Structures are given as structure tokens and as C-alpha cells.
Coordinates of C-alpha atoms in Angstrom, one line a residue:
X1 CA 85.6 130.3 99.2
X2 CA 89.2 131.8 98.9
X3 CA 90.6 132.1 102.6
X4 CA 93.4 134.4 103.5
X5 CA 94.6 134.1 106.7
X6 CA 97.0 136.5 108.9
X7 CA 99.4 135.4 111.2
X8 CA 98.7 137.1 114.6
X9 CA 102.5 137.2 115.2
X10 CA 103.9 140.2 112.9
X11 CA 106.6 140.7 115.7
X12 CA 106.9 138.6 118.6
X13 CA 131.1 119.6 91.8
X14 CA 133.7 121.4 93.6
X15 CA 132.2 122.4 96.9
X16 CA 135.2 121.4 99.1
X17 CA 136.8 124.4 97.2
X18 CA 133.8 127.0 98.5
X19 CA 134.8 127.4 102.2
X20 CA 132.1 130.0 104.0
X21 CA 133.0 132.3 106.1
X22 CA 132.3 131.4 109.7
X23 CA 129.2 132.9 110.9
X24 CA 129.4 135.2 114.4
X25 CA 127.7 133.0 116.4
X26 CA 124.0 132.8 115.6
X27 CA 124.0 135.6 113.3
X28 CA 124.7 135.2 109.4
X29 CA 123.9 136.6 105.8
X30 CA 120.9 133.7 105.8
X31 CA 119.1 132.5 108.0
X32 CA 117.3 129.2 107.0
X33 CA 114.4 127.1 109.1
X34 CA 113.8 124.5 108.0
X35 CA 115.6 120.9 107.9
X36 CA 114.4 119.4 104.7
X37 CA 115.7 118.7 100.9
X38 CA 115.3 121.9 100.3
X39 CA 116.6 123.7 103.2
X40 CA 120.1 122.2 102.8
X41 CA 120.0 122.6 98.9
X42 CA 119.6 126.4 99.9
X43 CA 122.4 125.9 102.2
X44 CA 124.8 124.8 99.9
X45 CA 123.7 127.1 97.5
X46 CA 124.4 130.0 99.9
X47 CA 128.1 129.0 100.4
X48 CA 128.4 128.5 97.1
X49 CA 128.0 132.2 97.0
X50 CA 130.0 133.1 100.0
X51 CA 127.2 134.0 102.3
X52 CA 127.7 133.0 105.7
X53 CA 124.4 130.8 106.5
X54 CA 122.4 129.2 109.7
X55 CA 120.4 126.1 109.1
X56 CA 117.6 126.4 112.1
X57 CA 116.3 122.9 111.4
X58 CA 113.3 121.8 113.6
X59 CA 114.3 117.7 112.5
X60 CA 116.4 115.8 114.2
X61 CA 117.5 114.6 110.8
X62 CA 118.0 115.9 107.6
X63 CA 116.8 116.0 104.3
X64 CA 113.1 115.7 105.3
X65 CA 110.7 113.3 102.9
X66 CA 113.8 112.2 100.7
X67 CA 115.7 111.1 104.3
X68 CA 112.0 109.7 105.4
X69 CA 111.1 106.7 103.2
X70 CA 110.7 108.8 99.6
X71 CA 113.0 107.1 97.8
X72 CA 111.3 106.1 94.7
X73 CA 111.3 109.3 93.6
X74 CA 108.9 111.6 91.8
X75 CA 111.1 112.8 89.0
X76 CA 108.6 113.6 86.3
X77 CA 111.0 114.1 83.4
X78 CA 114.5 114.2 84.3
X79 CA 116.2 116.5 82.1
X80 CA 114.2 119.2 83.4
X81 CA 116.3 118.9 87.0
X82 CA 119.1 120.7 87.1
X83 CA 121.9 122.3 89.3
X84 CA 122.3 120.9 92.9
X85 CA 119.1 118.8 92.9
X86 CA 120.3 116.7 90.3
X87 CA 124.0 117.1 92.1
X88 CA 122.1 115.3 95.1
X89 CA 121.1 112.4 92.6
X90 CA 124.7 112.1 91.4
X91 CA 125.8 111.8 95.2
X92 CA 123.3 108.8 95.5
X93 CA 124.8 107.3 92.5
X94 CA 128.4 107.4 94.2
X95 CA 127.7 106.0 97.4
X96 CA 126.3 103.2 95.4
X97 CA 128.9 102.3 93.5
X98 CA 130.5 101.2 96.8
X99 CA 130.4 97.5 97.3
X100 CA 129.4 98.1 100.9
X101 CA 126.6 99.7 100.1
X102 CA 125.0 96.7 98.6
X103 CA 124.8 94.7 101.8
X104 CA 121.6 92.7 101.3
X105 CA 121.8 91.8 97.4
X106 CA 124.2 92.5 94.6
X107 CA 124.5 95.1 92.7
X108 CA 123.0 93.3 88.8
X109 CA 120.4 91.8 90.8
X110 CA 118.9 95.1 91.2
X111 CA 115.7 95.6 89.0
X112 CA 117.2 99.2 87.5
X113 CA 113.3 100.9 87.7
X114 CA 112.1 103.7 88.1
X115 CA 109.3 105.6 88.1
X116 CA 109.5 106.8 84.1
X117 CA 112.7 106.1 84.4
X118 CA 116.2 103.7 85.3
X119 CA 117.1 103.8 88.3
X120 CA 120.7 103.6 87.7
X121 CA 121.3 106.3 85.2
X122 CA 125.0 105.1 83.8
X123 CA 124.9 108.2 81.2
X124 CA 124.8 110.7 83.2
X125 CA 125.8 109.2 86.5
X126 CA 122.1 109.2 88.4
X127 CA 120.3 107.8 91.0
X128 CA 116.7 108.0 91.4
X129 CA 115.8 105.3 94.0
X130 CA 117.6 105.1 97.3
X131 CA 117.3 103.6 100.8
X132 CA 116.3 106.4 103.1
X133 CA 119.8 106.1 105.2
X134 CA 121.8 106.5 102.0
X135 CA 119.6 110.1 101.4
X136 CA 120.6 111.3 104.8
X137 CA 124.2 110.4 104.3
X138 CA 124.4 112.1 101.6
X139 CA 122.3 115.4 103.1
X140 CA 125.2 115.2 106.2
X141 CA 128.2 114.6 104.4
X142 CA 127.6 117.7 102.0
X143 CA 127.0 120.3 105.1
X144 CA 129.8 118.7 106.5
X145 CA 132.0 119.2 103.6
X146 CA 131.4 122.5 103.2
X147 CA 131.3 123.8 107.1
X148 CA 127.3 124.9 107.5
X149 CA 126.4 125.2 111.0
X150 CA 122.9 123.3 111.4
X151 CA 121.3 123.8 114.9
X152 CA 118.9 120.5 115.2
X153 CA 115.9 120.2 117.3
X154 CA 115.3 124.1 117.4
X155 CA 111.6 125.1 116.7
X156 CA 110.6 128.2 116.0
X157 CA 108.4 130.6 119.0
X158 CA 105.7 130.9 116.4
X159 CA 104.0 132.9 119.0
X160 CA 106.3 136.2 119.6
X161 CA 109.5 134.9 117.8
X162 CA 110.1 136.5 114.7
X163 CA 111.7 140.1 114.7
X164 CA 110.1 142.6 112.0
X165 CA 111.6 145.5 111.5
X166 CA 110.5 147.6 108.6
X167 CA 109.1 144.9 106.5
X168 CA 112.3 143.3 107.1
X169 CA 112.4 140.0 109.0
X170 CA 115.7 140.8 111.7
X171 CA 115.9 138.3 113.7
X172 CA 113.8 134.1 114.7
X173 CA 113.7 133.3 118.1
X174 CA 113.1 129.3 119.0
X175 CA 111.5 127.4 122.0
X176 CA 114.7 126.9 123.6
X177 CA 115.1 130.4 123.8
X178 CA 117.9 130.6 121.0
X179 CA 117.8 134.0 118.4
X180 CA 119.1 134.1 114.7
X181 CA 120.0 137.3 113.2
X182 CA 120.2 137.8 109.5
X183 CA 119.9 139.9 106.7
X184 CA 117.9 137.4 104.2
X185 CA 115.6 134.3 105.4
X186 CA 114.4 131.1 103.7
X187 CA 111.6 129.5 105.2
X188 CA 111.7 125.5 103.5
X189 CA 110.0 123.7 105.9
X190 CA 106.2 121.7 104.7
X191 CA 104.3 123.5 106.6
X192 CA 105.2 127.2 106.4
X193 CA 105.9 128.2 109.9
X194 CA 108.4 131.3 109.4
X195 CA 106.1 132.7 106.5
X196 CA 103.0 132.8 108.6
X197 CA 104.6 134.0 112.1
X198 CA 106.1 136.8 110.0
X199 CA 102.5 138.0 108.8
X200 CA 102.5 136.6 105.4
X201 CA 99.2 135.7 103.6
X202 CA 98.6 132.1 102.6
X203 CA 95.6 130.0 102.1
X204 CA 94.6 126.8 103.3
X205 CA 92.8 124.2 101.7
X206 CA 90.8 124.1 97.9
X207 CA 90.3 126.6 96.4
X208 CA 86.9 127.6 94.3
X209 CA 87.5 126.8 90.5
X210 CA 86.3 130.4 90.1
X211 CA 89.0 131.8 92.1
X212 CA 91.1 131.4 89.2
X213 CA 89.6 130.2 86.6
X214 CA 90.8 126.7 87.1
X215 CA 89.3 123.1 86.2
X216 CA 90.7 120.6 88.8
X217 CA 90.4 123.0 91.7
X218 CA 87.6 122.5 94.5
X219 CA 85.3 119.5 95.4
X220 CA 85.4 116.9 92.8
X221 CA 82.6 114.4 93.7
X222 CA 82.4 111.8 90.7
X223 CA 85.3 112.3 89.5
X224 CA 87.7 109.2 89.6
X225 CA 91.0 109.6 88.2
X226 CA 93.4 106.9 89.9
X227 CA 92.4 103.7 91.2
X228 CA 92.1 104.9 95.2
X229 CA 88.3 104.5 95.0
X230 CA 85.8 102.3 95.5
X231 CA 84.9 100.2 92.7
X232 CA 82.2 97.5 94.4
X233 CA 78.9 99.0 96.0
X234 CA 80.2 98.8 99.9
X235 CA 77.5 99.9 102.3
X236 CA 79.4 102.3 104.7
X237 CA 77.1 101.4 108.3
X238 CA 78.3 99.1 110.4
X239 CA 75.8 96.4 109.4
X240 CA 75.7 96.8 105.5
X241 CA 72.7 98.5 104.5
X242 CA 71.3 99.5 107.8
X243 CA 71.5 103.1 108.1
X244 CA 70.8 102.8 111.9
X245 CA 73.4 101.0 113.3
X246 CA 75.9 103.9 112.7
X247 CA 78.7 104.3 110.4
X248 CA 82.1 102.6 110.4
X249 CA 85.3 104.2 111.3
X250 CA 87.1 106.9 108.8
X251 CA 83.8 108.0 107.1
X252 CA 82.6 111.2 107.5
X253 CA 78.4 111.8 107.5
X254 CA 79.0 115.3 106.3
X255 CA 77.8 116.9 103.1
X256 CA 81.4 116.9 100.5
X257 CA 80.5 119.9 99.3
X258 CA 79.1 121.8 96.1
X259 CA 81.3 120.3 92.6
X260 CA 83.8 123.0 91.7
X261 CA 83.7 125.1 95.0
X262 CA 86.2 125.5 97.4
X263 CA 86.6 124.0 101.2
X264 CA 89.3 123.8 103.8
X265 CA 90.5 120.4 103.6
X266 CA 93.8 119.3 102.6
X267 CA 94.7 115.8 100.9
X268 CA 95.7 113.0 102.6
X269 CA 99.0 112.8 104.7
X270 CA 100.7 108.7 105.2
X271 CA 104.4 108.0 105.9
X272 CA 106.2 106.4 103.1
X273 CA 107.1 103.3 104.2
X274 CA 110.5 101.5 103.8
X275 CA 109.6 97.7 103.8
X276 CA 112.0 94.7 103.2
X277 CA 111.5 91.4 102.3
X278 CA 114.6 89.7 103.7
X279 CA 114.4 87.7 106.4
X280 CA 117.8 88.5 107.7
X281 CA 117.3 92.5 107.7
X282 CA 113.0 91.9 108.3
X283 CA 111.0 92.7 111.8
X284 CA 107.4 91.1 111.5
X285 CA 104.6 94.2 111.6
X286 CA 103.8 94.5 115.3
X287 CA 100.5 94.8 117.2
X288 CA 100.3 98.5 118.5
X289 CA 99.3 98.6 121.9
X290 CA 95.7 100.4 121.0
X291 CA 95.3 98.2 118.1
X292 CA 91.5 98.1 117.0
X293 CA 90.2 96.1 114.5
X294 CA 87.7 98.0 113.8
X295 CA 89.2 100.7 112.1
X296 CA 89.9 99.0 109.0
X297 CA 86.2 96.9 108.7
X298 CA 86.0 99.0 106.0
X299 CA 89.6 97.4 104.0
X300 CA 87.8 94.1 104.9
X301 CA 84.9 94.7 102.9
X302 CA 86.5 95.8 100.1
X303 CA 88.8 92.0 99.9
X304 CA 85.1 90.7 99.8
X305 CA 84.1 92.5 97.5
X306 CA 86.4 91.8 95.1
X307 CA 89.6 93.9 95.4
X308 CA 93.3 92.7 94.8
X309 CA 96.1 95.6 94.3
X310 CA 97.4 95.6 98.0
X311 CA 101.4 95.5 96.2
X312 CA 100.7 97.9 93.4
X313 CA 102.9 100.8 95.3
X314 CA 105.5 98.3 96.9
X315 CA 108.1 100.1 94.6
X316 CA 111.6 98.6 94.8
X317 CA 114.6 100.3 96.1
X318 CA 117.7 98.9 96.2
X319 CA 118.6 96.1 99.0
X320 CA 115.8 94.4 99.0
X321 CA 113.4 97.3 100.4
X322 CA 110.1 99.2 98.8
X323 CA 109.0 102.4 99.3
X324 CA 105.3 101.4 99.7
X325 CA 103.0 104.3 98.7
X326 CA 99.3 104.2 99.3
X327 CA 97.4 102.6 96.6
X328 CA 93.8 101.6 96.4
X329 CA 90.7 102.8 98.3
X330 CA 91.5 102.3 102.1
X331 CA 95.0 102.4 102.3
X332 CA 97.9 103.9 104.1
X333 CA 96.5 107.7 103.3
X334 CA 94.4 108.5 106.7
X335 CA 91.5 110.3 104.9
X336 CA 90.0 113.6 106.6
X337 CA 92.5 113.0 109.6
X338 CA 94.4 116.0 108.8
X339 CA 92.6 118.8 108.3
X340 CA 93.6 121.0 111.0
X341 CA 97.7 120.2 111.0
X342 CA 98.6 123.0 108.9
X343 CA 97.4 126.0 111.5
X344 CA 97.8 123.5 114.6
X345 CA 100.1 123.8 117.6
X346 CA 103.1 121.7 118.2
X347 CA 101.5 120.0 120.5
X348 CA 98.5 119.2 117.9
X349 CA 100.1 118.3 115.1
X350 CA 102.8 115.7 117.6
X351 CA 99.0 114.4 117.9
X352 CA 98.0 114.1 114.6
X353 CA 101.2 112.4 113.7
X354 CA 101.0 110.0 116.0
X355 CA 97.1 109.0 115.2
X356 CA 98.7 108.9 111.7
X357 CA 101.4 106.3 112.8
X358 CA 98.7 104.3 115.2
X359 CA 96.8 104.0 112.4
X360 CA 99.2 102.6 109.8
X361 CA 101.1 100.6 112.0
X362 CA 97.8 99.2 112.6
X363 CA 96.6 98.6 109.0
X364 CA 99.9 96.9 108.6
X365 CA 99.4 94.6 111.6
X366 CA 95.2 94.1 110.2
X367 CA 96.4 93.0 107.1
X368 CA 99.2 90.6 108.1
X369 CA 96.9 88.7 111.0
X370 CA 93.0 89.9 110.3
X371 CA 91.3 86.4 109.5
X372 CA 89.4 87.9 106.9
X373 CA 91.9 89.2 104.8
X374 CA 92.0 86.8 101.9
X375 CA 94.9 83.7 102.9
X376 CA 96.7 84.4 99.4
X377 CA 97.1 88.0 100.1
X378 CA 98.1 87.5 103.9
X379 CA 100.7 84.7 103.1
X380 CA 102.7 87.2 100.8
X381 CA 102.0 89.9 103.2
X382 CA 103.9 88.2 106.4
X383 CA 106.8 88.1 103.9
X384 CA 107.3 92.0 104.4
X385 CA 108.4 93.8 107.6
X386 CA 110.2 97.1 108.2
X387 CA 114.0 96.9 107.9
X388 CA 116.0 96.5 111.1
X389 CA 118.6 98.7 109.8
X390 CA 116.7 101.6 108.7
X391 CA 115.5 104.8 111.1
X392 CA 117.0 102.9 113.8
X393 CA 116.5 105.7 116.2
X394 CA 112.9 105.6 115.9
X395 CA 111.7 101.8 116.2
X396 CA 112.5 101.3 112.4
X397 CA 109.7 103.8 111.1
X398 CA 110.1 106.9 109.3
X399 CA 110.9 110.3 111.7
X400 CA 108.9 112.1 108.4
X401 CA 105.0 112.1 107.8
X402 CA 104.0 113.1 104.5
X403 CA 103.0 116.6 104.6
X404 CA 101.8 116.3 101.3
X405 CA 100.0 119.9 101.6
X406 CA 100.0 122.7 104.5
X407 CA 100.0 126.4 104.1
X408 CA 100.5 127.9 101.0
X409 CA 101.7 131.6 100.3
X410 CA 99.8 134.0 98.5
X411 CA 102.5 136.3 97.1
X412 CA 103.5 138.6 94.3
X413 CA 102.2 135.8 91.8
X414 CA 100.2 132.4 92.2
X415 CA 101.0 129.5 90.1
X416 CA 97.8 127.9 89.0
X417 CA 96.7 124.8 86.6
X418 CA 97.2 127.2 83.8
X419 CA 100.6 127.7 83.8
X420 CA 101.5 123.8 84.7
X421 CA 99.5 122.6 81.8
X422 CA 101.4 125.3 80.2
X423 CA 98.2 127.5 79.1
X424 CA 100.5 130.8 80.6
X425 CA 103.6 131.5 80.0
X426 CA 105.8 132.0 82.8
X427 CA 108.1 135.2 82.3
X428 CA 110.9 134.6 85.1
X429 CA 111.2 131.3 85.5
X430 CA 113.8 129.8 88.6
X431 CA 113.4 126.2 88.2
X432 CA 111.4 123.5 86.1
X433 CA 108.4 121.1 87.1
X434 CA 106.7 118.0 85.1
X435 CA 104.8 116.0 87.2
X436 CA 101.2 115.1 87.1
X437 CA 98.5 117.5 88.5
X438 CA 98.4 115.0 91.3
X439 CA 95.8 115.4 94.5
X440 CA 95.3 112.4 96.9
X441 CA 91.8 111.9 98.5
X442 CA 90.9 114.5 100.7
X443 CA 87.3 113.3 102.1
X444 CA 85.9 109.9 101.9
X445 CA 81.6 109.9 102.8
X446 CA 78.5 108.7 102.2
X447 CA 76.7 109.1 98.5
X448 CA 73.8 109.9 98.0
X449 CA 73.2 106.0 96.8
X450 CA 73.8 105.0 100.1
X451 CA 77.3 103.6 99.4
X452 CA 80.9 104.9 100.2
X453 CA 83.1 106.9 98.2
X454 CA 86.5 108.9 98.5
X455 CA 86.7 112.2 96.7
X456 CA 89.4 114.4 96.3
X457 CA 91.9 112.2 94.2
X458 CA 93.1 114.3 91.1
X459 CA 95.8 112.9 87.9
X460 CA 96.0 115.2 85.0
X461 CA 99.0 114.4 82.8
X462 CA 101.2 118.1 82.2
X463 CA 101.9 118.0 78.3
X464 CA 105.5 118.8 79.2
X465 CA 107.9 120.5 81.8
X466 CA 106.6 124.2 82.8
X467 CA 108.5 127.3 84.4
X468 CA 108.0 127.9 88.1
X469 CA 108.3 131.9 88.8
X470 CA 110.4 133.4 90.6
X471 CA 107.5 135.9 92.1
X472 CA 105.6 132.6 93.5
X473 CA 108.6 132.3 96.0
X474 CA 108.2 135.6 97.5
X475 CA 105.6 137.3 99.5
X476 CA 104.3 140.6 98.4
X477 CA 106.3 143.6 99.1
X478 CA 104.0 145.1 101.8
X479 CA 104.4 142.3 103.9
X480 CA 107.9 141.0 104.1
X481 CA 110.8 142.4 102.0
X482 CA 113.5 139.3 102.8
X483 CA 111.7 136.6 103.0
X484 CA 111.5 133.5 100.1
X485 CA 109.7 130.2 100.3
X486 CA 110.5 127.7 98.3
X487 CA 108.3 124.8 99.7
X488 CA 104.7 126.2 100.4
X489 CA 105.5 128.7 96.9
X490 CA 102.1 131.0 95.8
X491 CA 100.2 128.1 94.1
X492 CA 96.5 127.3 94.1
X493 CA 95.8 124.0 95.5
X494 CA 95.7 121.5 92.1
X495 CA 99.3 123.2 90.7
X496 CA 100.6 123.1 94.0
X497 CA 100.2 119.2 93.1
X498 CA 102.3 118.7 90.2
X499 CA 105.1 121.3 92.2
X500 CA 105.1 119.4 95.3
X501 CA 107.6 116.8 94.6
X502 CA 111.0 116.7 96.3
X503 CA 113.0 117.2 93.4
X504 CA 112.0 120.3 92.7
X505 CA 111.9 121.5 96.2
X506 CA 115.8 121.1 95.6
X507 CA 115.6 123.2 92.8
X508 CA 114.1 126.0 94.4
X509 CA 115.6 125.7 97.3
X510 CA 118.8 126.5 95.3
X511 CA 117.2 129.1 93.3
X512 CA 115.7 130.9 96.6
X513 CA 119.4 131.0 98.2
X514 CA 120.7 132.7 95.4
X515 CA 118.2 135.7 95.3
X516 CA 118.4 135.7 99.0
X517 CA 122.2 136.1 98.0
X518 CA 122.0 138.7 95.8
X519 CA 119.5 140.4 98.1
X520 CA 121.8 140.7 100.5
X521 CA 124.8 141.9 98.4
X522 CA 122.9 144.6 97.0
X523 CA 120.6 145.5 100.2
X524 CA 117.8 145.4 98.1
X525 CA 114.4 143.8 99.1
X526 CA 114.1 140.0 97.2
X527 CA 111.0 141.6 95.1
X528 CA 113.6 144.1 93.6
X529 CA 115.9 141.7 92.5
X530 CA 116.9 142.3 88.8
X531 CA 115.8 139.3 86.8
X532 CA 118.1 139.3 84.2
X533 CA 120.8 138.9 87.0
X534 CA 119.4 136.2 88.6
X535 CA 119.1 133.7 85.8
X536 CA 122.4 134.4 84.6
X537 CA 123.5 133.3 88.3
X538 CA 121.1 130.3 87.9
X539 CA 122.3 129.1 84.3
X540 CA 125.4 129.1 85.3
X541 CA 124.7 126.9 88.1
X542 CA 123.6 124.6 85.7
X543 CA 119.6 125.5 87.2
X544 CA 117.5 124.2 84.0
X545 CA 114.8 127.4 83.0
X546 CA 113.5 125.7 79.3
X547 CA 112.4 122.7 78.1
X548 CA 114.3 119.6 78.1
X549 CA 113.8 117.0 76.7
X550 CA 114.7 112.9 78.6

């Protein structure tokens, strides 16, 4: 059933030429939490526009996802990113153009692939795959050029920490005891924080196909779109085909659910892992000290029984490293692990992140030393190891998990299935999208058969790019007047899975900052904002609002 939920707390490229005006201390036009792509797109974008602006960044380090091991990126068709996000691909392509920056092979030994397209775009002077301390580099040196104050390490009091005044947001408050005053806020962080402390409705979890009158919504059970599912017969209990000797580890008993209706559960989260095979820059996997075998009995039956696709999603990125994505049906997504993260406390979702790390640190250890996995796969396996000169601050793993889905707004307008597969037309568009309809599994249980099976795991091609709205970035009126969110947008649960790719978080992350902008220069409230207005701004920023074409 369609959730709302309420927030208890209602109060509590020529940049170097665009110098901002220096904020009074923590006060400024906008005010944005948040430290990922999208945050310091809208950052940029703000100067850009001579607004004084806060970035009140809860990371250490920026650029979230695309700084965290995403560097094979989701780009869907290309010529429908425009403006700074595809400025940020044309900073990748300069830093590697530098001879330096090609320390652990040459440059024309590169394999030039991406995913639907090069990687080295000579044309137009883009880069689509990166190593993930080439994406922060790039994320520092542009709020560096340009002056933005970023204040790391500051989380918001989601408790009593938001100011609201009006319907106006006035002021965040963090743990350290830190306020920010503003006229406009952004809130681009994964999982929503700012929107929901301010009172803003979202929803959590699947919606009902009925809800809106959607196809790939809800439970899916049987349906089996990608290859993450089980193909063999594999008895889930711990001795196969004994029902009374309990089930193995990460399979749930419970009933999946009624086909087409709705449910709380989220897809799967991993961390996108930056692997290298040279032995120079390579660290062997190591043993975690709660390693348990156990946990991954279940990846052991399915070698027996058959399987063989364990470097399917080892996508190259340049240097001789991957960005390994899950792939198959027990792999680095921990199914079901993550239900609660989205409404969780700090001190929750630290725990779910680090079950999620135990756990893949562990598969990766299983799989390199586990006597049963097959000796062909192993041998090619101990080849791989994470890079010793990546995320060196955090024992050469990613600082980011893979929120691949949290909160998500329900504002002024929803983007469903209908307008992605481009069945509605979108009226005030602020940005482009083209990806798949793209869920991971969300529940993996027991059929009725007596076997295994994940569920949840959705691909549905989108004909071509659609039009994001401008009224899916901001909440309804009655709630908050000066608010935009331009990661967890309005969207049902299946659109929200062709939108949720970084690139287009830059996009609207840009697109936000300038209503917030304009907002703020005419003291109107962001849902008053005069269309026509802002997509002049936007076009003239080079934002792509029609179809284009590769």
C-alpha cells in the first residue's frame, strides 16, 4: 500500500571568471546538505549565478558514488547530458590527458569502452570511465576554483535542527552544534535527510501498481529480467532438500508478497568496488576478522550447480582497475539487508554499512580461498586485489555504499513509468534521463517449489531520452516553500530507477540551484517560479530539455 510518512521534526567553461561573493559566516543565499555529485554541481551552479552558497556536506569526501568506485558510468545516451554534468566529464577527460595520470599502463593500451559508449570521447572531449581519485580531484579542484565554502563532516540534528518559519526553511542546525542560515535550500544527499526533518512527504519502498497505474511497480515474483537469479534448482536449507535442518544464511522464510502490490522494501545496496589487477599497485582480499563461511554456502552451490559469470561486471577503468558491479545470483548486492536504512538513525545505518562491508569483504575473501569454489575460477580470482593507491584513507575501500534507493519525495508532481517510457509528456522539463527502468533484487526466499529465488530485479529498455519535471524537484507548497531535491525527486519506485544514475543527479543538481537562484532573487517560493524563465536560464547553460540524439 502507498505509505506517506511525516517527519516528526517540522521545527526543531569559464568559472575562474564567476567569483561569489563571500558568505557572512554561516549564513548565504543557499544553503546546500549534502556532499555528493549533485550537491557540488548545485554549488557551482549557484556561483555561477552570483548567489553566495554553503555546502553542509555530511562526507568527508566529495562527489559521493562518482568519488566512491562508480566510475564506469551509467550514461544512458550521452547527448542527452548537458550543462555542468557533462562539464564534469570534460574535466575527467583533461586530467587524463596528463601523462602522470597514466601511472600503471599507457595511455593506447587503454580498452576505450564504455558502457554504450567510448570511453575516451576525442569529439567532444569526454570521459566516461575514471578511477575514483581522479572524480574527487576533479569535485575539489572546481569548489576550489571558484571559492565555495564546504563544511565536511557536519551532519544534520535531524531531530530538532531545521528552522521553519512560515513554510520557509530559515535555518539547519548540525550535530556539532553548527547553524546555516539561508534564504533557499537544496537537500542532494541519497537519502533525503533535510526533506524529511523539514516535514516533507515521501514514501518508502514499492509502490502498488495500482497506485499509479504502473506495470513494473510492486512485487514481481517470476519475473526475471537480468541474469541475477537463480537458474539451477538450489535447495535453500542447510542440508539440500531437508526442510528441517533450517535455512542458510541471506534467505528470508517470509511470504514475498501479492504480484503487483506494493511493500516496504528497497533494492539492494553493495559498494562498487575499484579492483586492480597489477601486482605492483594490488593488496590480496583479506580475511575479515568475523569472517564466516557460512554466509556465502549459498554462492557455493550455485559453482556446483553449474554457474560461471563471476567477471561479467569487472568493467575496466583506466590503470589497470574495474569497477566491479554485482552480477549474478549471490553476489556483492546484500539482499533484504537494507530495509530499514532509509528512516534509520546515524547510528543504524553506520551499522548497516558496516554489515554491508563485512559481508563483501567476506565474499571477496570466500571466493579467493573457499576450497569449493571451482580452481579455474579461484586462480584468476587471486589475480585481483583492491588498489593500494585508491581511498587510501579508508584501508583501500570505498568511503560510499550504494544507496541505490532511500526516501523518495512526494511533491507537486511524481515521475512514474509513464513518463520514462515516454507514455506522458512532460510539460517543464529541467533535465534529461535514458537509462533502463533498472531495479536490483530486493528479497531473495523460498518458492513455493521448495527452491530459492531472488525477486525484485527489474530491466525495461526506455525507447528514448524523457523529460524530468521540474515539479518532481519540489515539495508541495503547503509544506515547504524553499526547498528542492534533486536526488530523492517525486518518483514512484520503478522510474526512480532509470532517474537514479549519477549523471543526471548532476543535471539536476544544476537545474535545482538555479530555481533556488531565481527564488531567491525574486522572494518568491520555488513552486512559483515562472517556467518560461527558468528554461531560458537552463538553455543557456547548455542544460539539454529535448531529445538528442548520440
Amino acid at each position: 500500500m502507498h505509505k506517506i510518512f511525516l517527519a516528526a521534526a517540522l521545527f526543531a567553461t569559464t568559472f575562474l571568471a564567476c567569483t561569489p561573493k563571500p558568505s557572512d559566516g554561516n549564513e548565504a543565499d543557499i544553503i546546500i546538505y549534502g556532499g555528493t555529485s549533485a550537491a557540488v554541481v548545485a554549488a557551482v551552479q549557484a556561483v555561477k549565478m552570483n548567489k553566495t552558497v554553503i555546502v553542509v556536506s555530511p562526507d568527508v569526501h566529495l562527489g559521493g558514488l562518482t568519488s566512491g568506485g562508480l566510475g564506469f558510468t551509467d550514461s544512458g545516451n550521452t547527448g542527452s547530458i548537458g550543462g555542468l554534468s557533462r562539464e564534469f566529464y570534460q574535466r575527467v577527460y583533461q586530467e587524463y590527458q596528463k601523462d602522470e595520470n597514466w601511472k600503471w599502463q599507457k595511455k593506447d593500451e587503454f580498452s576505450n569502452k564504455g558502457q554504450g559508449t567510448k570511453a575516451m570521447n576525442e569529439s567532444d572531449q569526454t570521459m566516461w570511465t575514471f578511477e575514483p581519485h581522479i572524480a574527487e580531484r576533479v569535485y575539489d579542484n572546481w569548489v576550489a576554483e571558484l571559492g565555495i565554502p564546504v563544511h565536511r563532516d557536519e551532519w544534520l540534528d535531524r531531530s530538532g535542527g531545521v528552522e521553519v518559519k512560515d513554510g520557509k526553511i530559515t535555518a539547519i542546525t548540525t550535530l556539532s552544534g553548527k547553524t546555516f542560515r539561508g534564504k533557499a535550500f537544496i537537500d542532494a544527499t541519497y537519502e533525503g535527510d533535510l526533506m524529511a526533518a523539514a516535514g516533507v512527504s515521501f514514501h518508502v519502498g514499492r509502490e502498488a501498481n495500482s497506485v499509479y497505474g504502473e506495470e513494473w511497480n510492486g512485487v514481481q515474483t517470476g519475473v526475471l529480467h537480468h541474469r541475477h537469479w537463480f537458474a539451477a534448482n538450489i535447495s535453500p536449507y542447510k542440508i539440500p532438500g531437508d526442510s528441517t535442518s533450517g535455512v542458510l544464511p541471506r534467505i528470508s522464510t517470509a511470504d514475498p508478497g501479492v504480484k503487483n502490490e506494493g511493500d516496504d522494501k528497497i533494492q539492494a545496496y553493495c559498494f562498487r568496488m575499484c579492483l586492480t589487477y597489477d601486482p605492483e599497485n594490488r593488496i590480496p582480499f583479506p580475511r575479515p576478522a568475523d569472517y564466516d563461511s557460512t554466509q556465502y554456502e549459498l554462492l557455493a552451490r550455485a559453482y556446483s550447480a553449474g554457474w560461471r559469470e563471476t567477471f561479467d561486471k569487472f568493467d575496466t577503468i583506466p590503470n589497470r582497475k574495474t569497477d566491479t558491479n554485482n552480477h549474478g545470483p549471490f553476489s556483492t548486492d546484500n539482499i533484504g539487508m537494507n530495509y530499514d536504512y532509509p528512516n534509520a538513525s546515524y547510528e543504524r545505518r553506520k551499522e548497516i554499512i558496516r554489515e554491508h562491508e563485512s559481508y563483501q569483504k567476506g565474499l571477496m575473501y570466500f571466493i579467493a580461498n573457499d576450497p569449493r569454489i571451482p580452481k579455474d575460477v579461484q586462480e584468476q580470482f587471486r589475480t585481483w586485489g583492491l588498489p593500494k593507491d585508491e581511498f587510501t584513507d579508508n584501508g583501500n575501500w570505498s568511503h560510499q555504499l550504494y544507496i541505490r534507493e532511500a526516501r523518495r519525495m512526494v511533491g507537486e508532481s511524481v515521475m512514474t513509468e509513464h513518463e520514462v517510457l515516454g507514455k506522458k509528456e512532460v510539460n517543464d522539463p529541467v533535465g534529461m534521463g535514458s537509462y533502463t527502468l533498472d531495479s536490483h533484487n530486493i528479497q531473495r526466499y523460498i518458492k513455493k517449489d521448495g527452491y530459492v529465488q531472488n525477486e525484485g530485479d527489474i530491466g525495461v529498455k526506455v525507447p528514448r531520452p524523457y523529460k524530468i519535471s521540474y515539479r518532481s524537484l519540489i515539495p508541495k507548497k503547503e509544506e515547504i516553500q524553499n526547498l528542492l531535491v534533486p536526488i530523492c525527486l517525486s518518483s514512484s519506485h520503478i522510474a526512480f530507477g532509470s532517474i537514479r544514475m549519477e549523471p543526471v543527479f548532476m543535471i539536476l543538481g544544476q537545474s535545482a540551484a538555479t530555481a533556488a537562484a531565481m527564488a531567491v532573487e525574486k522572494g518568491s517560493a520555488v513552486q512559483d517560479i515562472d517556467y518560461a524563465e527558468l528554461r531560458a536560464r537552463l538553455e543557456s547553460d547548455k542544460q539539454r530539455l529535448e531529445v538528442a540524439q548520440k
